[in-house]
XYZ file of N, CA, C and O in Angstrom:
752
model
N 105.179 78.398 100.573
C 106.173 78.344 99.057
C 107.073 78.156 99.624
O 107.665 78.551 100.971
N 108.017 77.626 98.589
C 109.247 77.221 99.459
C 110.528 78.026 98.628
O 110.212 78.490 97.860
N 111.181 78.305 99.563
C 112.483 78.951 99.618
C 113.447 79.185 98.738
O 113.617 77.050 98.965
N 113.447 79.381 97.211
C 114.480 79.005 96.606
C 116.029 79.401 97.737
O 116.121 79.821 98.398
N 117.038 78.536 96.492
C 118.114 78.875 97.438
C 118.866 79.996 97.726
O 119.115 80.515 96.416
N 119.465 80.289 98.438
C 120.449 81.539 98.759
C 121.867 80.991 97.265
O 122.214 80.167 96.523
N 121.913 83.356 97.442
C 122.794 82.890 95.685
C 124.641 82.970 97.240
O 124.592 83.390 98.122
N 124.932 81.873 96.112
C 126.361 82.398 96.756
C 126.660 83.592 96.693
O 126.733 84.158 95.609
N 128.280 83.374 97.250
C 128.664 84.702 97.571
C 129.679 85.252 96.063
O 129.604 86.537 95.004
N 129.875 83.229 95.352
C 129.901 84.122 93.715
C 129.493 84.378 92.575
O 129.885 85.130 92.146
N 128.178 83.673 92.839
C 127.199 84.115 92.667
C 127.172 85.894 92.362
O 126.562 85.812 91.037
N 127.306 85.873 93.191
C 126.146 87.014 93.717
C 127.512 88.558 93.186
O 127.067 88.761 92.583
N 128.447 87.881 93.055
C 129.915 88.380 92.710
C 129.570 88.664 91.062
O 129.560 89.663 90.742
N 129.787 87.836 90.762
C 129.552 87.433 89.600
C 127.953 88.775 88.766
O 127.783 89.387 87.727
N 126.689 88.407 89.735
C 125.795 89.244 89.778
C 126.055 90.942 89.551
O 125.808 91.973 88.419
N 126.975 90.677 89.825
C 126.911 92.808 90.413
C 128.068 92.772 89.221
O 127.577 94.533 89.020
N 129.378 92.507 88.717
C 129.637 93.072 87.534
C 128.502 93.124 86.375
O 128.974 93.605 85.722
N 127.711 91.854 85.776
C 126.378 92.027 85.243
C 125.848 93.549 85.366
O 124.943 94.072 84.615
N 125.628 94.309 86.363
C 124.354 95.180 86.786
C 125.066 96.768 86.336
O 126.358 96.661 86.812
N 124.644 96.722 85.330
C 125.759 98.101 84.872
C 125.290 99.609 85.327
O 125.123 100.815 84.314
N 124.202 99.651 85.853
C 123.323 101.139 86.325
C 122.601 100.675 87.803
O 122.597 99.812 88.997
N 122.395 101.551 88.187
C 122.021 101.577 90.133
C 120.555 100.739 90.181
O 119.451 100.741 89.286
N 120.937 100.655 91.113
C 118.801 99.086 91.638
C 118.222 100.803 91.822
O 118.865 100.897 93.581
N 117.193 100.464 91.584
C 116.244 101.947 92.600
C 115.578 101.258 92.865
O 114.482 100.746 92.448
N 114.926 101.102 94.512
C 113.921 100.157 95.380
C 112.979 101.120 95.538
O 112.502 102.336 95.585
N 111.261 100.757 94.353
C 109.956 101.892 94.937
C 109.374 101.228 95.925
O 109.582 99.737 95.553
N 108.753 101.513 95.806
C 106.923 100.953 96.359
C 106.996 102.430 98.198
O 107.206 102.982 98.328
N 105.795 101.523 98.176
C 105.134 102.396 99.735
C 106.068 102.499 100.636
O 106.416 101.320 100.958
N 105.521 103.054 101.257
C 106.335 103.476 102.893
C 106.252 102.619 103.632
O 104.914 101.892 103.989
N 107.028 101.852 104.566
C 106.845 100.746 105.705
C 106.976 99.131 104.327
O 107.312 98.615 104.992
N 107.644 99.308 103.617
C 107.970 98.322 102.821
C 109.833 97.356 103.219
O 109.081 96.620 102.664
N 110.273 99.057 103.507
C 111.362 97.874 103.656
C 112.118 98.590 102.680
O 114.008 98.380 102.498
N 112.275 99.314 102.230
C 113.141 99.669 100.734
C 114.401 100.548 101.565
O 116.269 100.090 100.435
N 114.879 100.897 102.465
C 115.612 101.171 103.439
C 116.123 100.726 103.516
O 117.210 99.934 104.156
N 115.939 99.454 104.913
C 116.159 98.071 105.308
C 116.856 97.131 104.407
O 118.678 96.865 104.905
N 116.118 97.144 103.481
C 116.439 96.248 102.636
C 117.471 96.688 101.594
O 118.381 95.813 100.921
N 117.738 97.001 101.895
C 118.088 98.120 100.166
C 120.288 98.419 100.743
O 121.200 97.832 100.750
N 120.208 98.273 101.906
C 121.507 98.535 103.322
C 121.947 97.320 103.196
O 123.127 97.290 102.706
N 121.742 95.917 102.815
C 121.717 94.245 102.719
C 122.170 93.660 101.786
O 123.219 93.933 101.616
N 121.228 94.627 100.669
C 121.159 93.985 99.641
C 122.822 94.878 98.765
O 123.646 94.487 97.408
N 122.817 96.281 98.980
C 123.950 97.530 98.906
C 125.000 96.389 99.552
O 126.056 95.663 98.666
N 124.938 95.681 100.500
C 126.819 95.877 101.475
C 126.909 93.911 101.098
O 127.922 93.618 100.354
N 125.512 93.060 100.653
C 125.310 91.954 99.563
C 126.390 91.620 98.005
O 127.095 91.352 97.769
N 125.617 93.334 96.885
C 126.347 93.453 95.977
C 128.005 94.069 96.142
O 128.137 94.908 95.790
N 128.196 94.894 97.443
C 129.551 95.469 97.699
C 130.008 96.904 97.379
O 130.659 97.102 96.281
N 127.969 97.449 97.121
C 128.165 98.292 96.330
C 127.846 100.131 98.056
O 127.503 99.001 99.059
N 127.407 100.452 97.366
C 127.310 101.775 98.211
C 125.222 101.688 98.123
O 124.812 101.060 97.271
N 125.009 102.551 99.114
C 123.513 102.236 99.294
C 122.914 104.312 99.683
O 123.855 104.755 100.205
N 121.868 104.854 99.131
C 121.963 105.944 99.076
C 119.997 105.564 99.207
O 119.821 105.862 99.312
N 120.189 107.471 100.513
C 118.696 107.372 100.588
C 117.811 108.498 99.971
O 118.772 108.932 100.290
N 117.375 108.582 99.471
C 117.218 109.814 98.878
C 116.172 110.631 99.674
O 116.511 112.085 100.011
N 115.396 110.226 100.644
C 114.780 110.890 101.645
C 116.168 111.295 102.626
O 116.588 112.952 102.997
N 117.383 110.461 102.993
C 117.970 111.570 103.883
C 119.122 112.184 102.826
O 119.283 113.429 104.112
N 118.996 112.260 101.998
C 119.497 112.788 100.780
C 119.384 114.815 100.875
O 119.939 115.262 100.765
N 118.243 114.374 100.524
C 116.793 115.449 100.832
C 117.754 116.374 101.558
O 117.523 117.895 101.724
N 116.857 115.340 102.697
C 116.624 116.301 104.605
C 118.499 116.453 104.367
O 118.323 117.953 105.122
N 119.251 116.053 103.999
C 121.144 116.775 104.051
C 120.647 117.655 103.259
O 121.593 118.804 103.742
N 120.501 117.964 102.358
C 120.848 118.965 100.996
C 120.044 120.162 101.971
O 120.339 121.558 101.433
N 118.286 120.010 102.052
C 117.866 120.870 102.346
C 117.879 121.656 103.742
O 117.705 123.219 103.976
N 118.705 120.785 104.504
C 118.894 120.646 105.788
C 117.218 121.096 106.895
O 116.996 121.201 107.816
N 117.055 119.940 106.469
C 115.133 119.798 107.396
C 114.713 118.622 106.543
O 114.767 118.118 105.860
N 113.957 118.601 107.773
C 113.363 116.755 107.410
C 111.982 117.190 106.188
O 111.501 118.467 105.769
N 111.398 115.730 105.463
C 110.580 115.656 104.182
C 109.880 116.146 104.647
O 108.722 117.067 104.677
N 109.257 115.589 106.131
C 107.736 116.457 106.922
C 108.420 118.086 106.795
O 106.317 119.049 106.274
N 109.079 118.943 107.214
C 109.225 119.948 107.450
C 109.090 120.494 105.990
O 107.693 122.294 104.792
N 109.716 119.906 104.749
C 109.474 120.549 103.410
C 108.350 120.677 102.714
O 107.754 121.149 102.164
N 107.375 119.163 102.984
C 105.992 119.193 102.702
C 105.318 119.798 103.145
O 104.200 120.626 102.874
N 104.963 120.149 104.879
C 104.723 121.526 105.243
C 105.093 123.089 104.216
O 103.356 123.205 104.637
N 106.076 123.033 104.349
C 106.345 124.766 104.429
C 105.817 124.846 102.767
O 105.729 125.627 102.322
N 106.047 124.085 101.781
C 106.552 124.211 100.559
C 105.487 123.488 99.403
O 104.920 123.647 98.304
N 104.865 122.152 100.115
C 103.248 121.112 99.691
C 104.518 120.324 98.949
O 105.556 119.854 98.550
N 103.193 118.591 98.590
C 103.921 117.753 97.988
C 104.553 118.343 96.077
O 105.810 118.270 95.540
N 104.284 119.482 95.607
C 104.847 119.152 94.342
C 106.569 119.749 94.612
O 106.871 120.462 93.169
N 106.227 120.862 95.395
C 108.106 120.902 95.444
C 108.496 120.492 95.618
O 109.596 120.560 95.051
N 107.951 119.628 96.695
C 109.112 118.424 96.836
C 109.299 117.567 95.796
O 110.752 116.705 95.707
N 108.509 117.468 95.019
C 108.185 116.552 93.906
C 109.751 116.395 92.795
O 110.549 116.024 93.032
N 109.471 117.572 92.909
C 110.566 118.354 91.883
C 112.108 118.299 92.169
O 113.149 118.038 91.726
N 112.331 118.800 93.606
C 113.550 118.515 93.957
C 114.311 116.720 94.341
O 114.855 116.793 93.727
N 112.841 116.353 94.750
C 113.517 115.039 94.918
C 114.043 114.226 93.343
O 114.648 113.669 93.005
N 112.840 114.820 92.350
C 113.204 114.388 90.625
C 115.039 114.842 90.492
O 115.212 113.781 90.229
N 115.247 115.907 91.139
C 116.755 116.265 90.723
C 117.625 116.053 91.581
O 118.640 115.554 91.071
N 118.035 115.265 92.496
C 118.100 114.395 93.688
C 118.865 112.878 93.249
O 119.578 112.505 93.493
N 117.625 112.542 92.756
C 117.437 111.102 91.989
C 117.861 111.095 91.266
O 118.996 110.252 90.790
N 117.538 112.157 89.449
C 119.122 111.919 89.538
C 120.087 111.780 89.205
O 121.851 111.915 88.300
N 120.713 113.508 89.654
C 121.942 113.510 90.629
C 122.553 111.899 90.658
O 123.430 111.450 90.421
N 121.795 111.880 91.539
C 122.738 110.493 92.533
C 122.471 109.538 90.756
O 123.083 108.293 91.084
N 121.677 109.054 90.071
C 121.809 108.537 88.822
C 122.534 108.083 88.191
O 124.132 107.553 87.738
N 123.408 109.170 88.161
C 124.577 110.561 86.927
C 125.324 109.276 87.917
O 126.289 109.682 87.278
N 125.729 109.640 88.972
C 126.915 109.672 90.156
C 126.947 107.957 90.002
O 127.771 107.567 90.869
N 126.033 106.913 89.698
C 126.569 105.480 89.780
C 126.202 105.016 91.045
O 127.096 104.561 90.788
N 125.340 105.418 91.697
C 125.785 104.753 92.894
C 124.707 103.311 93.088
O 124.008 103.190 91.028
N 124.909 102.014 93.786
C 124.609 100.969 93.227
C 123.342 100.916 93.664
O 122.524 100.493 92.888
N 122.731 100.989 94.648
C 121.603 101.013 95.430
C 120.554 101.998 96.363
O 121.263 103.272 96.511
N 119.731 102.625 95.662
C 118.975 103.746 95.565
C 118.084 103.807 96.251
O 117.331 102.950 95.382
N 117.429 103.825 96.975
C 115.650 103.766 98.372
C 115.067 104.901 97.186
O 115.842 106.103 98.294
N 114.434 105.125 97.437
C 113.618 106.527 96.367
C 112.604 106.341 97.767
O 112.165 105.876 98.840
N 111.480 107.990 98.097
C 111.145 107.895 98.962
C 109.372 106.555 98.047
O 108.941 106.774 97.428
N 108.808 107.338 98.810
C 107.070 106.169 98.833
C 106.450 106.764 96.858
O 106.599 106.066 96.341
N 106.446 108.160 97.186
C 105.445 108.425 96.001
C 106.511 109.176 94.584
O 105.908 109.225 93.669
N 107.682 109.002 94.400
C 108.936 109.199 93.732
C 108.403 108.607 92.433
O 108.308 109.130 91.718
N 107.984 107.112 92.466
C 107.850 106.946 91.084
C 106.837 107.044 90.060
O 106.463 106.465 89.547
N 105.389 107.277 91.988
C 104.357 107.822 90.727
C 104.087 109.111 90.027
O 103.438 108.808 88.962
N 104.915 110.230 89.568
C 105.355 111.797 88.908
C 106.239 110.570 87.894
O 107.302 109.625 87.839
N 104.910 111.495 86.918
C 105.865 110.138 86.017
C 106.896 110.246 84.903
O 107.665 110.405 84.704
N 107.480 111.647 85.280
C 108.638 112.178 85.017
C 110.093 111.268 85.363
O 111.076 110.921 84.639
N 110.398 111.608 86.716
C 110.624 110.487 87.501
C 110.466 109.271 87.933
O 111.939 108.603 86.959
N 109.714 108.532 87.242
C 109.711 106.793 87.393
C 110.071 106.665 85.489
O 111.211 105.769 85.278
N 109.823 107.650 84.434
C 110.936 107.590 83.731
C 112.221 107.550 83.232
O 112.571 106.494 83.198
N 112.846 108.684 84.338
C 114.175 108.564 84.335
C 114.640 106.898 85.211
O 115.865 106.446 84.496
N 114.021 106.473 86.454
C 115.330 105.592 86.757
C 114.683 103.732 85.697
O 115.600 103.614 85.612
N 112.981 105.043 85.017
C 113.020 102.831 84.557
C 114.402 103.068 83.272
O 114.915 101.713 82.840
N 114.585 104.714 82.530
C 114.815 104.794 81.728
C 116.551 104.409 81.814
O 117.942 104.097 81.197
N 117.417 104.562 83.643
C 118.911 104.943 83.754
C 118.332 104.451 85.136
O 120.326 103.813 85.304
N 117.845 102.448 85.015
C 118.295 101.956 86.568
C 117.422 100.701 86.524
O 116.517 100.519 85.624
N 118.132 99.781 87.106
C 116.574 99.323 87.266
C 115.945 99.355 88.462
O 115.754 98.669 89.835
N 114.567 99.567 87.907
C 113.954 100.107 89.359
C 113.174 98.605 89.644
O 112.536 97.374 89.018
N 113.047 98.430 90.949
C 112.465 96.782 91.841
C 111.626 97.291 92.660
O 111.511 98.444 93.411
N 110.283 97.535 91.766
C 108.969 97.337 92.651
C 108.870 96.917 94.025
O 108.914 95.211 93.948
N 109.457 97.252 95.686
C 109.033 96.111 97.283
C 107.637 96.337 97.274
O 107.161 97.595 97.167
N 107.010 95.569 97.673
C 105.636 95.252 97.789
C 105.175 94.511 98.544
O 105.999 93.679 99.339
N 104.106 94.937 99.879
C 103.956 93.033 100.799
C 102.332 93.956 100.994
O 101.945 95.445 100.926
N 101.744 93.183 101.887
C 100.460 93.227 102.458
C 99.943 95.075 103.138
O 101.198 95.050 103.974
N 99.243 95.293 103.898
C 98.384 95.846 103.813
C 98.921 96.187 105.408
O 99.009 97.247 106.622
N 98.504 94.918 106.210
C 98.924 94.517 108.111
C 100.403 95.040 108.216
O 100.713 95.969 109.553
N 101.135 94.223 107.250
C 102.692 95.125 107.855
C 102.844 96.215 106.863
O 103.517 96.314 108.179
N 102.495 97.071 106.438
C 103.218 97.809 106.362
C 102.384 99.246 107.794
O 103.275 100.245 108.102
N 101.102 98.836 108.020
C 100.241 99.207 109.113
C 101.015 98.767 110.445
O 101.879 100.009 111.392
N 101.487 97.741 110.243
C 102.221 97.129 111.766
C 103.424 98.086 111.818
O 104.480 98.688 112.355
N 104.662 97.869 110.075
C 105.992 98.621 109.968
C 105.800 100.735 110.517
O 106.693 100.844 110.735
N 104.504 101.142 109.851
C 105.119 102.613 109.232
C 104.773 102.898 110.592
O 104.820 104.689 111.023
N 103.778 102.244 111.849
C 103.614 102.316 113.221
C 104.815 103.367 113.902
O 104.491 103.767 114.885
N 105.933 102.198 113.732
C 106.765 102.512 114.962
C 107.585 104.087 114.813
O 108.780 104.378 115.592
N 107.177 104.370 113.380
C 107.976 106.234 113.547
C 107.269 107.594 113.160
O 105.627 107.373 112.063
N 107.276 108.287 113.527
C 106.092 109.486 113.597
C 106.831 110.760 112.688
O 105.785 111.736 112.297
N 107.439 110.047 111.619
C 108.015 111.449 109.684
C 107.124 110.578 109.152
O 107.385 111.327 108.037
N 106.007 110.766 108.858
C 105.422 110.234 107.915
C 104.814 111.567 107.389
O 103.800 111.281 108.590
N 105.090 111.680 106.806
C 103.344 113.001 106.697
C 102.155 113.022 106.118
O 101.005 113.696 106.398
N 102.017 112.234 105.383
C 100.809 111.465 103.984
C 100.102 110.535 105.032
O 99.322 110.525 105.196
N 100.660 110.234 106.032
C 99.882 109.698 107.437
C 99.344 110.266 108.246
O 98.720 109.750 109.117
N 100.012 111.518 108.682
C 99.704 112.220 109.589
C 98.189 112.891 109.577
O 97.805 112.964 109.892
N 97.328 112.960 109.039
C 96.321 113.440 108.463
C 94.985 112.012 108.441
O 93.607 112.878 108.463
N 95.386 110.829 109.195
C 93.720 110.246 109.043
C 94.846 109.048 110.127
O 95.343 108.703 109.995
N 93.326 107.928 109.679
C 94.090 106.342 110.118
C 94.935 106.109 108.691
O 94.405 106.178 107.326
N 96.054 105.572 109.136
C 97.172 105.034 108.884
C 96.622 104.030 107.887
O 97.017 103.674 106.910
N 95.968 103.007 108.022
C 95.657 101.901 107.110
C 94.845 101.858 106.459
O 94.569 101.859 105.295
N 93.288 103.296 106.449
C 93.042 103.504 105.583
C 93.909 104.582 103.747
O 93.711 103.832 102.775
N 95.185 105.190 105.057
C 95.391 106.123 103.788
C 96.760 104.559 103.366
O 97.028 105.023 101.746
N 97.346 104.147 103.699
C 97.889 103.365 102.876
C 96.771 102.167 102.392
O 97.432 102.679 101.176
N 95.579 101.624 102.270
C 94.907 101.326 100.968
C 95.067 101.754 99.607
O 95.179 101.452 99.052
N 94.419 102.858 100.345
C 94.019 104.056 98.974
C 95.593 104.397 98.808
O 95.452 103.803 97.222
N 97.041 105.130 98.868
C 98.138 104.757 98.299
C 98.057 103.758 97.890
O 98.706 103.827 96.575
N 98.268 102.731 97.799
C 98.070 101.108 97.467
C 97.308 101.455 96.090
O 98.006 100.846 95.568
N 96.327 101.787 96.896
C 95.423 101.314 94.909
C 95.355 102.283 93.858
O 95.710 102.354 93.080
N 95.789 103.750 94.501
C 96.132 104.800 93.507
C 97.790 104.446 93.391
O 97.526 104.695 91.619
N 98.729 103.912 93.944
C 100.161 104.358 93.294
C 100.476 103.205 92.396
O 101.605 102.702 91.455
N 99.330 101.907 92.608
C 99.848 100.198 91.477
C 100.439 99.966 90.403
O 100.832 100.051 90.389
N 99.575 100.758 89.831
C 99.596 100.983 88.460
C 100.513 101.508 88.438
O 102.202 101.296 86.598
N 101.536 102.898 88.906
C 103.046 102.797 88.807
C 103.889 102.447 89.265
O 105.255 102.164 88.419
N 103.251 101.972 90.156
C 104.907 100.167 90.763
C 104.852 99.528 89.982
O 105.731 98.442 89.868
N 103.715 99.267 89.283
C 103.673 98.483 88.572
C 104.625 98.465 87.250
O 104.496 96.801 85.951
N 104.761 99.296 87.151
C 105.704 99.279 85.414
C 107.210 98.879 86.075
O 108.298 99.642 84.732
N 107.798 99.761 87.374
C 108.906 99.117 87.680
C 109.149 97.311 86.558
O 108.373 96.834 86.111
N 110.487 97.020 86.918
C 111.372 95.857 85.596
C 111.230 94.969 85.947
O 111.248 94.244 86.083
N 110.717 95.519 87.523
C 111.178 93.943 88.701
C 110.136 94.119 89.811
O 110.220 94.958 90.047
N 109.503 93.019 90.768
C 108.414 93.008 91.207
C 108.462 92.157 91.982
O 108.821 91.234 92.154
N 108.361 92.308 93.516
C 109.488 91.343 94.653
C 108.025 91.525 95.379
O 108.293 92.750 96.639
N 107.586 90.694 96.580
C 107.215 90.572 97.348
C 107.723 89.928 98.657
O 108.480 89.189 99.254
N 107.920 91.583 99.224
C 108.510 90.932 100.541
C 107.644 90.171 101.632
O 108.409 90.055 103.092
N 106.725 90.879 102.058
C 105.870 89.973 102.822
C 106.561 90.294 104.404
O 106.967 91.620 104.692
N 106.521 89.560 104.890
C 107.185 89.915 106.642
C 108.435 88.773 106.825
O 109.143 88.537 107.538
N 108.871 89.276 105.944
C 110.628 88.086 105.866
C 111.107 88.709 105.723
O 111.577 90.498 105.918
N 112.896 87.734 106.171
C 113.424 88.381 107.415
C 114.144 89.438 106.320
O 114.271 89.223 104.726
N 114.941 91.068 105.924
C 115.853 91.439 105.337
C 117.194 90.471 104.528
O 116.519 90.699 103.051
N 117.560 89.348 104.848
C 117.787 88.468 103.900
C 117.730 88.265 102.916
O 118.092 88.411 101.904
N 116.576 87.781 103.120
C 116.060 86.893 102.633
C 115.187 87.304 101.439
O 115.234 86.653 99.790
N 114.862 88.933 101.903
C 114.083 89.435 100.592
C 115.579 90.900 99.861
O 115.171 90.576 98.395
N 116.307 90.569 100.605
C 117.670 90.748 99.588
C 117.981 90.014 97.983
O 118.286 89.815 96.970
N 118.245 88.373 98.462
C 117.755 87.209 97.776
C 117.487 87.050 96.876
O 117.519 86.769 95.727
N 115.445 88.036 97.155
C 114.487 87.333 96.422
C 114.617 88.781 94.820
O 114.556 88.611 93.900
N 115.450 89.910 95.420
C 115.186 90.849 94.636
C 116.768 90.189 94.040
O 116.441 90.414 92.496
N 117.616 89.733 93.670
C 118.782 89.438 93.750
C 119.259 88.241 93.099
O 118.777 88.327 90.856
N 117.995 87.109 92.889
C 117.408 86.635 92.203
C 116.544 86.692 91.231
O 116.569 86.081 89.281
N 115.501 87.979 91.203
C 115.197 88.680 90.523
C 115.395 89.586 89.330
O 115.510 89.137 88.148
N 116.281 90.015 89.570
C 117.638 91.039 88.969
C 117.963 89.808 88.125
O 118.512 90.143 86.469
N 119.134 88.905 88.888
C 119.434 87.876 87.460
C 118.837 87.515 86.456
O 119.294 87.248 85.189
N 117.245 86.949 86.452
C 116.600 86.506 85.539
C 116.191 87.145 85.239
O 116.005 87.595 83.563
N 116.076 88.686 84.961
C 115.715 89.658 84.144
C 116.714 90.112 83.419
O 116.495 90.415 82.039
N 118.067 90.277 83.627
C 119.386 90.576 83.307
C 119.364 89.400 81.991
O 119.101 88.329 81.810
C-alpha cells in the first residue's frame, strides 16, 4: 500500500476551518481513539476530550467501578448524557468508549451533530494493545482474543454507520491522524 503525501500545515488549517462540528472517534477498545485523538486535535489546533476520562472525573470513580456497581445500561445512559454535553460544548476531537457508538441513541446523536470516524484494526493488534492495561471491564471475564473478536463481530454493523472509516493497523499515530484528515477532507 502506498502512503499518500501528508497534508501541509496550511492544508490542515484550511480543513480545520471547514470542520463545523466535533470529530468523534469511535471503535473498539485498543484501536487508538485516545492516542490518535490527542494527535489529531493537536494537528487541528483544537481541544481533545476523552469521554471515559470525563465520566470518571464527573463520577469520581473508574469506568470499571461504575460498570461493577451499576451495570452497563446505567453506564451507557450516563455516557450518552456526557457525550451530548461535550458535543453541545463544541469540543474539537472527542474519543468515545468502545461501546458508546453501539447504543442507538448515542450513535444517532453523534451522526447528527458530529463527524463520526470509525477507527478499525485487526484483532492481533487489538489483543496486543489491550494487554498493556488492566482497566478494561469487558476483558476481565475471559480470553481477550475471543472477547475482542465477538465484540468486533457484534459491533461492526453499528460502527459501519459512521460517516468515515479509517483502518489504523499498526501505523504510527501521526500517520493515522493524517489518514483521518484526508478522509474528512474527502467527505466534507
